[in-house]
Coordinates of C-alpha atoms and ligand atoms in Angstrom, one line a residue:
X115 CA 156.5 -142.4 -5.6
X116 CA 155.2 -143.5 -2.3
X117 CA 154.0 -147.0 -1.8
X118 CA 152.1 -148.8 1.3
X119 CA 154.3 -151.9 2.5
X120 CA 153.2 -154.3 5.1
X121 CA 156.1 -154.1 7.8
X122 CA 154.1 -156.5 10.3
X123 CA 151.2 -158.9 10.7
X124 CA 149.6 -160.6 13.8
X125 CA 146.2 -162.6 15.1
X126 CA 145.0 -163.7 17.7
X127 CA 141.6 -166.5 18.6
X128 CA 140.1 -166.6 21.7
X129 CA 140.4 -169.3 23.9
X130 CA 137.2 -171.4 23.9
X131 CA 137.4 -174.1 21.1
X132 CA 133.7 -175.1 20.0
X133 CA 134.1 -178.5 17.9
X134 CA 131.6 -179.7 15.0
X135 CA 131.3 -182.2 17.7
X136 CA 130.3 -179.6 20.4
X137 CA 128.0 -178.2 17.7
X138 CA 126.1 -181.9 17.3
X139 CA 124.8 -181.4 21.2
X140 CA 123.3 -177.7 20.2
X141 CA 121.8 -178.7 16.6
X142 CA 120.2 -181.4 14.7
X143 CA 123.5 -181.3 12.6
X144 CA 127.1 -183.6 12.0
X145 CA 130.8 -183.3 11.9
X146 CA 130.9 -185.0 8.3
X147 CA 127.8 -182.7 6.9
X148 CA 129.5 -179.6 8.8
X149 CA 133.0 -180.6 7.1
X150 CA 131.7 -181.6 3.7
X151 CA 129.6 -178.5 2.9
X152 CA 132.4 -175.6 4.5
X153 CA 135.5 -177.7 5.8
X154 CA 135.2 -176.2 9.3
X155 CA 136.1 -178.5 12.1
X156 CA 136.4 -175.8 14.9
X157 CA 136.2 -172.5 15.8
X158 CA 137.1 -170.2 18.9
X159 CA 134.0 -168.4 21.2
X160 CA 135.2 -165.2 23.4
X161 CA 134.9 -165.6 26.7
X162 CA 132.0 -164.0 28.7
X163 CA 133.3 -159.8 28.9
X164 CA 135.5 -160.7 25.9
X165 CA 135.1 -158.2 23.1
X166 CA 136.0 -157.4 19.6
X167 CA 138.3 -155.0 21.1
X168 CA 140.1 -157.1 23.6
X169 CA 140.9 -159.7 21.0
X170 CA 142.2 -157.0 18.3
X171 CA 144.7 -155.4 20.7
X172 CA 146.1 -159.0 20.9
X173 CA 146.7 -159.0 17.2
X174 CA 147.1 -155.1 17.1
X175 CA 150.6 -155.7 19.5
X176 CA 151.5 -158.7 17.9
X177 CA 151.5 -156.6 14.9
X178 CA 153.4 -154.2 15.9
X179 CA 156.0 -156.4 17.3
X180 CA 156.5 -157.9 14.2
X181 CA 157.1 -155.0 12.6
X182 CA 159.6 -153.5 15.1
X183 CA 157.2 -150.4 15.9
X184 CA 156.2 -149.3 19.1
X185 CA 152.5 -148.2 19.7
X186 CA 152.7 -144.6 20.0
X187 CA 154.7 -144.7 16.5
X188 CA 150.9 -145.3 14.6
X189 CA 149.3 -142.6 13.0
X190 CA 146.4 -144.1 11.4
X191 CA 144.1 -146.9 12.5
X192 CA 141.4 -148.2 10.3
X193 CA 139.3 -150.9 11.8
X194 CA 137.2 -153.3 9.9
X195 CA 134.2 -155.0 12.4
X196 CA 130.5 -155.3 12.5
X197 CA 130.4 -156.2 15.7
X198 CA 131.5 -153.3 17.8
X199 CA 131.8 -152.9 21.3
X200 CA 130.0 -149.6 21.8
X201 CA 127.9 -147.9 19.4
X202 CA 130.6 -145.2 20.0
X203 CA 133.1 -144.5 20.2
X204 CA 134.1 -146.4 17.3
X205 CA 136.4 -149.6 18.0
X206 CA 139.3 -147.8 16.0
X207 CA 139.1 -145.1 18.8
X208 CA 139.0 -147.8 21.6
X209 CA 142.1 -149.6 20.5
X210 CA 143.9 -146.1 20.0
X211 CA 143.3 -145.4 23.8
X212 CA 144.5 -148.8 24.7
X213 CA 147.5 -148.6 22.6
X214 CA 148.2 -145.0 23.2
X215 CA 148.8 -143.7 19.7
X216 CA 147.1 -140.7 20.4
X217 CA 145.9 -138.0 17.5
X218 CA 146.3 -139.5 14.2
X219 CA 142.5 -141.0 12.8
X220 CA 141.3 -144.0 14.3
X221 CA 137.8 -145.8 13.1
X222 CA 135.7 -148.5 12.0
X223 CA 134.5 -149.7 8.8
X224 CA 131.0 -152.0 9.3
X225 CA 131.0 -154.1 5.8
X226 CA 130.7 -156.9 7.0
X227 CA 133.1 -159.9 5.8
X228 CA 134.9 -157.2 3.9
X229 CA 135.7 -154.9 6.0
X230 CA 139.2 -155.6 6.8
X231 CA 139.9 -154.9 2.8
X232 CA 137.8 -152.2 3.1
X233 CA 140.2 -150.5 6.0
X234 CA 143.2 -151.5 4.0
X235 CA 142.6 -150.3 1.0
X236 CA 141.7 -146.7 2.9
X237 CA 145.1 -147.2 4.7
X238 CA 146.5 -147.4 2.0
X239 CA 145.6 -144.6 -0.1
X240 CA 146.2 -142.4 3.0
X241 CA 150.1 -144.0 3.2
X242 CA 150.3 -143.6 -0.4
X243 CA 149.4 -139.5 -0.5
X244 CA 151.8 -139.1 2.3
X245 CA 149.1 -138.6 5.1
X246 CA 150.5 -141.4 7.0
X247 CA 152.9 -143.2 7.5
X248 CA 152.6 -145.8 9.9
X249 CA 149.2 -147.5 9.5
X250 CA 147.5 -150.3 11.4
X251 CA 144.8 -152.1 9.7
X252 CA 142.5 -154.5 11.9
X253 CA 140.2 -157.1 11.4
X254 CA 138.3 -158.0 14.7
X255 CA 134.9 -159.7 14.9
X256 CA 132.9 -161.2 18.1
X257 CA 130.0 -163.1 15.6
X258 CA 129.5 -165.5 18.5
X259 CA 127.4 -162.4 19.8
X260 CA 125.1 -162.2 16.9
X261 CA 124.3 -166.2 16.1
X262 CA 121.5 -168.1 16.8
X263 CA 122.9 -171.0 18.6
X264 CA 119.3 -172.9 17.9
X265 CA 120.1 -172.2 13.9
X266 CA 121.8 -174.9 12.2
X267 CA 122.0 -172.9 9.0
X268 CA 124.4 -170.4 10.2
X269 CA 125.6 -171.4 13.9
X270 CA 128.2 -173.7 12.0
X271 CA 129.4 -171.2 10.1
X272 CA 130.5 -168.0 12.4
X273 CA 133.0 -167.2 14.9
X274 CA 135.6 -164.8 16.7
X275 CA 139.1 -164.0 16.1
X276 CA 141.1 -160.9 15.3
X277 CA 143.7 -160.1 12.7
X278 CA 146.0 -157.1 12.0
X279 CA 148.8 -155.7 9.9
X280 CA 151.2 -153.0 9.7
X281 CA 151.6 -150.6 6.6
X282 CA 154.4 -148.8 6.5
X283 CA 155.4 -146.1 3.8
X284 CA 158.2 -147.1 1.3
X285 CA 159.1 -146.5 -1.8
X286 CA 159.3 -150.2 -2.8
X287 CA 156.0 -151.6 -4.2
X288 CA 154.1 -153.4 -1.6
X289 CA 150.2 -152.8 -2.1
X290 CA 149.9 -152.5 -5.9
X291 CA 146.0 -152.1 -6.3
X292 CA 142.9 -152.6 -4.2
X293 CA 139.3 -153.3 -5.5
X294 CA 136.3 -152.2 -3.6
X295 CA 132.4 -152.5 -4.2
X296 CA 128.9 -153.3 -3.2
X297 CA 125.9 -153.9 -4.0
X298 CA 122.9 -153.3 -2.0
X299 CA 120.4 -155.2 -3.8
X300 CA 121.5 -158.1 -1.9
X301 CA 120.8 -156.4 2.0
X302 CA 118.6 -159.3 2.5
X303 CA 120.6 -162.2 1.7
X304 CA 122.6 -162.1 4.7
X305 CA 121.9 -159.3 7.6
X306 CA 121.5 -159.0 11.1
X307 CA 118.1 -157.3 11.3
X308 CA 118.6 -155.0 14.3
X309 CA 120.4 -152.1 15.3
X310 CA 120.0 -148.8 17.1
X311 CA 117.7 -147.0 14.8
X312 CA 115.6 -150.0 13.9
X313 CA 115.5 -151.5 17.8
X314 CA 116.6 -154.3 19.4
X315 CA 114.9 -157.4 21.3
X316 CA 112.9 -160.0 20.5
X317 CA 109.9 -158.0 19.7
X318 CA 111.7 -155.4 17.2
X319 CA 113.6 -157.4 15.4
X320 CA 116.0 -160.1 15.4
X321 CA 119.1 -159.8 16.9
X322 CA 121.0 -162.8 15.0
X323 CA 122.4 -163.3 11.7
X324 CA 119.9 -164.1 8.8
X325 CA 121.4 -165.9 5.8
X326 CA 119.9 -167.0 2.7
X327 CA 122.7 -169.7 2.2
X328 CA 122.8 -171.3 -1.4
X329 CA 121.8 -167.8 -2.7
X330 CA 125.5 -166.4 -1.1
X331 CA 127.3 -169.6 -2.2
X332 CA 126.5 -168.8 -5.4
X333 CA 126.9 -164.9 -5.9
X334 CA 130.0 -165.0 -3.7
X335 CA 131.4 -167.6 -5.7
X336 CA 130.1 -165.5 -9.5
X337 CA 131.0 -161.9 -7.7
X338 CA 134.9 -163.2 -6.4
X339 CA 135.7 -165.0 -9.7
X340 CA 135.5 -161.1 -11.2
X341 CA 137.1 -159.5 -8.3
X342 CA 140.2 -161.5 -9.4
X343 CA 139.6 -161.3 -12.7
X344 CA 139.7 -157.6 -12.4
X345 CA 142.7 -157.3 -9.8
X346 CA 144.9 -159.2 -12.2
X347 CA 143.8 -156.7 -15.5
X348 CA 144.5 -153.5 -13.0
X349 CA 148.2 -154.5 -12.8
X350 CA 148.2 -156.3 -16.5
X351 CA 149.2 -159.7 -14.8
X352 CA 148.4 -163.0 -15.7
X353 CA 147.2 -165.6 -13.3
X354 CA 150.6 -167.0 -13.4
X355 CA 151.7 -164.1 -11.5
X356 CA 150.4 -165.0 -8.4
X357 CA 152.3 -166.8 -5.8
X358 CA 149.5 -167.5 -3.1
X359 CA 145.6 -166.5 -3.0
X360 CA 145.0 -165.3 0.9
X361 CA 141.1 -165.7 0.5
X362 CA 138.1 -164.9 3.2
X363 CA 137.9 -168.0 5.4
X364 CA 134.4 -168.3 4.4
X365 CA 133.9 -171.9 3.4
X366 CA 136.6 -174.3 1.6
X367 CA 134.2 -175.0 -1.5
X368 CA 133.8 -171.3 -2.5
X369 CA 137.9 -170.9 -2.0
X370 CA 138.3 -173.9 -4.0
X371 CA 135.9 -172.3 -6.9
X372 CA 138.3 -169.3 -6.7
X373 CA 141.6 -171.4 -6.7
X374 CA 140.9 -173.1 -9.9
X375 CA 139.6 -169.5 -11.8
X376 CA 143.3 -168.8 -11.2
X377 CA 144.3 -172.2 -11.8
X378 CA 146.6 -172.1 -8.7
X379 CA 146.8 -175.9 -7.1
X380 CA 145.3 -175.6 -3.5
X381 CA 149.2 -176.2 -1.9
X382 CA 148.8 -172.8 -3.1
X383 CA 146.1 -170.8 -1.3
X384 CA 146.7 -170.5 2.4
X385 CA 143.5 -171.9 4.4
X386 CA 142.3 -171.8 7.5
X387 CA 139.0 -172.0 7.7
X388 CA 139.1 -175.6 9.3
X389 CA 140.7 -174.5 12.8
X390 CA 138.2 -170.9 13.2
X391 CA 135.6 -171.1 11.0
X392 CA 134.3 -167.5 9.3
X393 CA 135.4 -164.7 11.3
X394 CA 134.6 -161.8 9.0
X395 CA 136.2 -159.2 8.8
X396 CA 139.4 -160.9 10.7
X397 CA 139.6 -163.5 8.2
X398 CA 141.8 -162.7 5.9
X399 CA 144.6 -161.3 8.2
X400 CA 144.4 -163.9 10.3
X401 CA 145.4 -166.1 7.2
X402 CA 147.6 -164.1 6.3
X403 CA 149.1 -163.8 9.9
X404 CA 149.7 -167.7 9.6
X405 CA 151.0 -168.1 6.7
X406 CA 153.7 -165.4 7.4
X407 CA 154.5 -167.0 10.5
X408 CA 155.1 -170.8 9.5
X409 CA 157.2 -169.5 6.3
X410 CA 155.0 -170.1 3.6
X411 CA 154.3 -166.5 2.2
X412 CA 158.0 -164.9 1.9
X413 CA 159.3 -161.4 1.5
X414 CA 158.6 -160.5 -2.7
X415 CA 156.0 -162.7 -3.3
X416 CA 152.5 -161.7 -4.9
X417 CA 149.3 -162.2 -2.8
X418 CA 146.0 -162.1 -3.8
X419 CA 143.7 -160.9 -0.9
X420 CA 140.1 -161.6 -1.4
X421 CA 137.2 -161.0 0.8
X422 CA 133.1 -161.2 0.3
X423 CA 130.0 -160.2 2.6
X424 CA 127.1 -159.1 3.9
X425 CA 125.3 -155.8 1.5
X426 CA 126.9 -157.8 -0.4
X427 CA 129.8 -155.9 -0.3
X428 CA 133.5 -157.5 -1.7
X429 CA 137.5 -156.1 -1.8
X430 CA 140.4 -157.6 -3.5
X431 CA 144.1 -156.6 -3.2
X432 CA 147.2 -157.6 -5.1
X433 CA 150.3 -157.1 -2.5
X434 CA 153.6 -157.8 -3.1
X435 CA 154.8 -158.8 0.6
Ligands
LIG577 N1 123.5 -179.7 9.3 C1 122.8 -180.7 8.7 N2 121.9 -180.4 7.7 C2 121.8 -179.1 7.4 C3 122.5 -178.0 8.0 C4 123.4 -178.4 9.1 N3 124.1 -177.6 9.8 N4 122.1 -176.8 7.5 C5 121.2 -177.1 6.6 N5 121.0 -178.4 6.5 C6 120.1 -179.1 5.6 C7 119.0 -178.3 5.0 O1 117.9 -178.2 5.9 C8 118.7 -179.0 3.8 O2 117.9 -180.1 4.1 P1 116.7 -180.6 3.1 O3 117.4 -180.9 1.8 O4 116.1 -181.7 3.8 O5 115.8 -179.4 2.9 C9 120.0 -179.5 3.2 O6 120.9 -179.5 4.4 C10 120.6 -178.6 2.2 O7 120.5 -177.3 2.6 P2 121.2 -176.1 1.8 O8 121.1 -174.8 2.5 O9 120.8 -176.2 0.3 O10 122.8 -176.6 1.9 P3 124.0 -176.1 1.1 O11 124.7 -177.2 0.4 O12 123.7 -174.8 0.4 O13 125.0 -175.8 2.3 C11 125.7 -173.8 3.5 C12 124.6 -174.8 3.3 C13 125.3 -172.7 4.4 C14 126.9 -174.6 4.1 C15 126.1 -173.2 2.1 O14 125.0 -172.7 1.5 C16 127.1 -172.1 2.2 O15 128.2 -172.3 2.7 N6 126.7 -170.9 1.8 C17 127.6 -169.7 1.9 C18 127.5 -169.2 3.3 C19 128.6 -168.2 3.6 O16 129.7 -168.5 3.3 N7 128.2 -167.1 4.2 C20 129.1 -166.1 4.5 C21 129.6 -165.4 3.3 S1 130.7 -164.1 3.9

């Protein structure tokens, strides 16, 4: 039996730190409401030219590094981001040519928040059938792009950062089940209303993130609570079994709803939120990523990755590192 193993993890934020206090001189808004309601107390803007790209090959060959692979020895790259830098080629195909790992399947994955789980749960299955054998799965987002700066409602919430890991076939359990879904019903929750078919500019449609707030505070929080309920019946675990939750870096009070449905004490979920804000799709590996590095999350024990977005679509995996 072949499994998919993660041999190496990296991250990397831009620069630029914008501060709650920073945010105060753009919007009618305060450190203590901005901390209270998400726990964010910074997050990091790409520079002018900076793209999703640039920031995921940082994390891409910190990756690697850490793994003890060089770039031409990928095969498969799956790429979760919504906020490409072309229309095409696809981001997966950019960060291919800059790595040069040339032939194996390279592309993106647009859902959103998700989309890193998305690309690692098709990683995965392709490591697992034998297809490939050294994967790298990305999570790379430039949402400073895409937010209303004049919006209170959401420019407190978003930002940029990159994330990435290595899968590597063994025959040692490391990914033990992923969980995907969607469900469209909820497209006008929380969307950026324009695109290539539909038009861009101010008088198609607008170019920004819309969010109905309270409404995805409270599915998220509803949808996730099943998403672990349903990872943890997959492998006929019990809570108990889990040694850290690596969540979406979304806001601390829907990680805290989803902390205490596994009952795990917070020392136990690895957050970051507070120092980046919600980068999407790069969330959760760049959690991850940390939490590797400063020794928390060790070699053998069970993770709980977790992510929830726009559609609304959601992933979940249970990993054995
Ligand atoms: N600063 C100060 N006040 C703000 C504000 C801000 N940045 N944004 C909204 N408010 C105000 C509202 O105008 C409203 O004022 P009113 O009562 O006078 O009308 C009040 O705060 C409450 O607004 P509400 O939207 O109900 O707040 P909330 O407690 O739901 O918190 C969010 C808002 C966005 C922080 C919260 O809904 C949330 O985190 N939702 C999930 C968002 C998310 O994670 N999206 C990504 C999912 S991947």
């Amino acid at each position: 039996m072949i499994y998919s193993r993660i041999v190496g993890t990296g991250s990397h934020l831009p620069e630029k730190v914008l501060t709650n206090f920073d945010l105060e001189k753009l919007v009618d808004t305060s450190d203590a409401w901005i901390r209270d309601r998400t726990g964010i107390e910074r997050r990091h803007i790409a520079a002018e030219g900076e793209t999703t790209v640039d920031l995921a090959e940082h994390a891409a060959r910190r990756a690697l590094e850490s793994a003890g692979l060089r770039p031409d020895e990928v095969d498969f790259i799956a790429f979760g981001t919504t906020t490409p830098d072309l229309v095409f080629p696809n981001c997966g195909v950019l960060l291919q040519g800059r790595l040069g790992c040339r032939g194996g399947p390279a592309f993106s994955v647009e859902t959103a928040c998700s989309g890193f789980m998305y690309a690692l749960s098709i990683a995965d299955k392709y490591v697992r059938c034998g297809e490939a054998k050294r994967a790298l799965v990305v999570g790379s987002e430039t949402l400073s792009r895409i937010t209303d700066w004049s919006d209170r409602s959401t420019a407190i919430l978003f930002a940029d950062g990159a994330g990435a890991v290595v899968l590597g076939a063994s025959e040692e359990p490391g990914i033990l089940s992923t969980h995907l879904h969607a469900d469209g019903q909820y497209k006008d929750m929380l969307y950026c209303g324009s695109g290539v078919s539909k038009g861009f500019g101010p008088d198609k449609v607008k170019l920004s993130i819309s969010m109905v707030g309270s409404e995805v505070f409270k599915v998220a929080v509803t949808t996730l609570g099943k998403a672990v309920d349903e990872t943890l019946a997959a492998n006929g675990l019990d809570r108990s079994a889990i040694d850290w939750l690596v969540p979406h870096q979304a806001n601390l009070r829907i990680i805290q709803a989803i902390a205490r449905r596994l009952d795990l004490p917070m020392e136990r979920v690895i957050l970051t939120v507070q120092d980046h804000g919600n980068t999407s799709a790069a969330s959760v590996p760049i959690a991850l990523d940390r939490a590797v590095r400063d020794g928390r999350i060790k070699r053998g024990d069970m993770l709980l990755l977790e992510a929830f977005g726009g559609g609304f679509t959601w992933g979940s995996a249970l990993v054995k590192y």
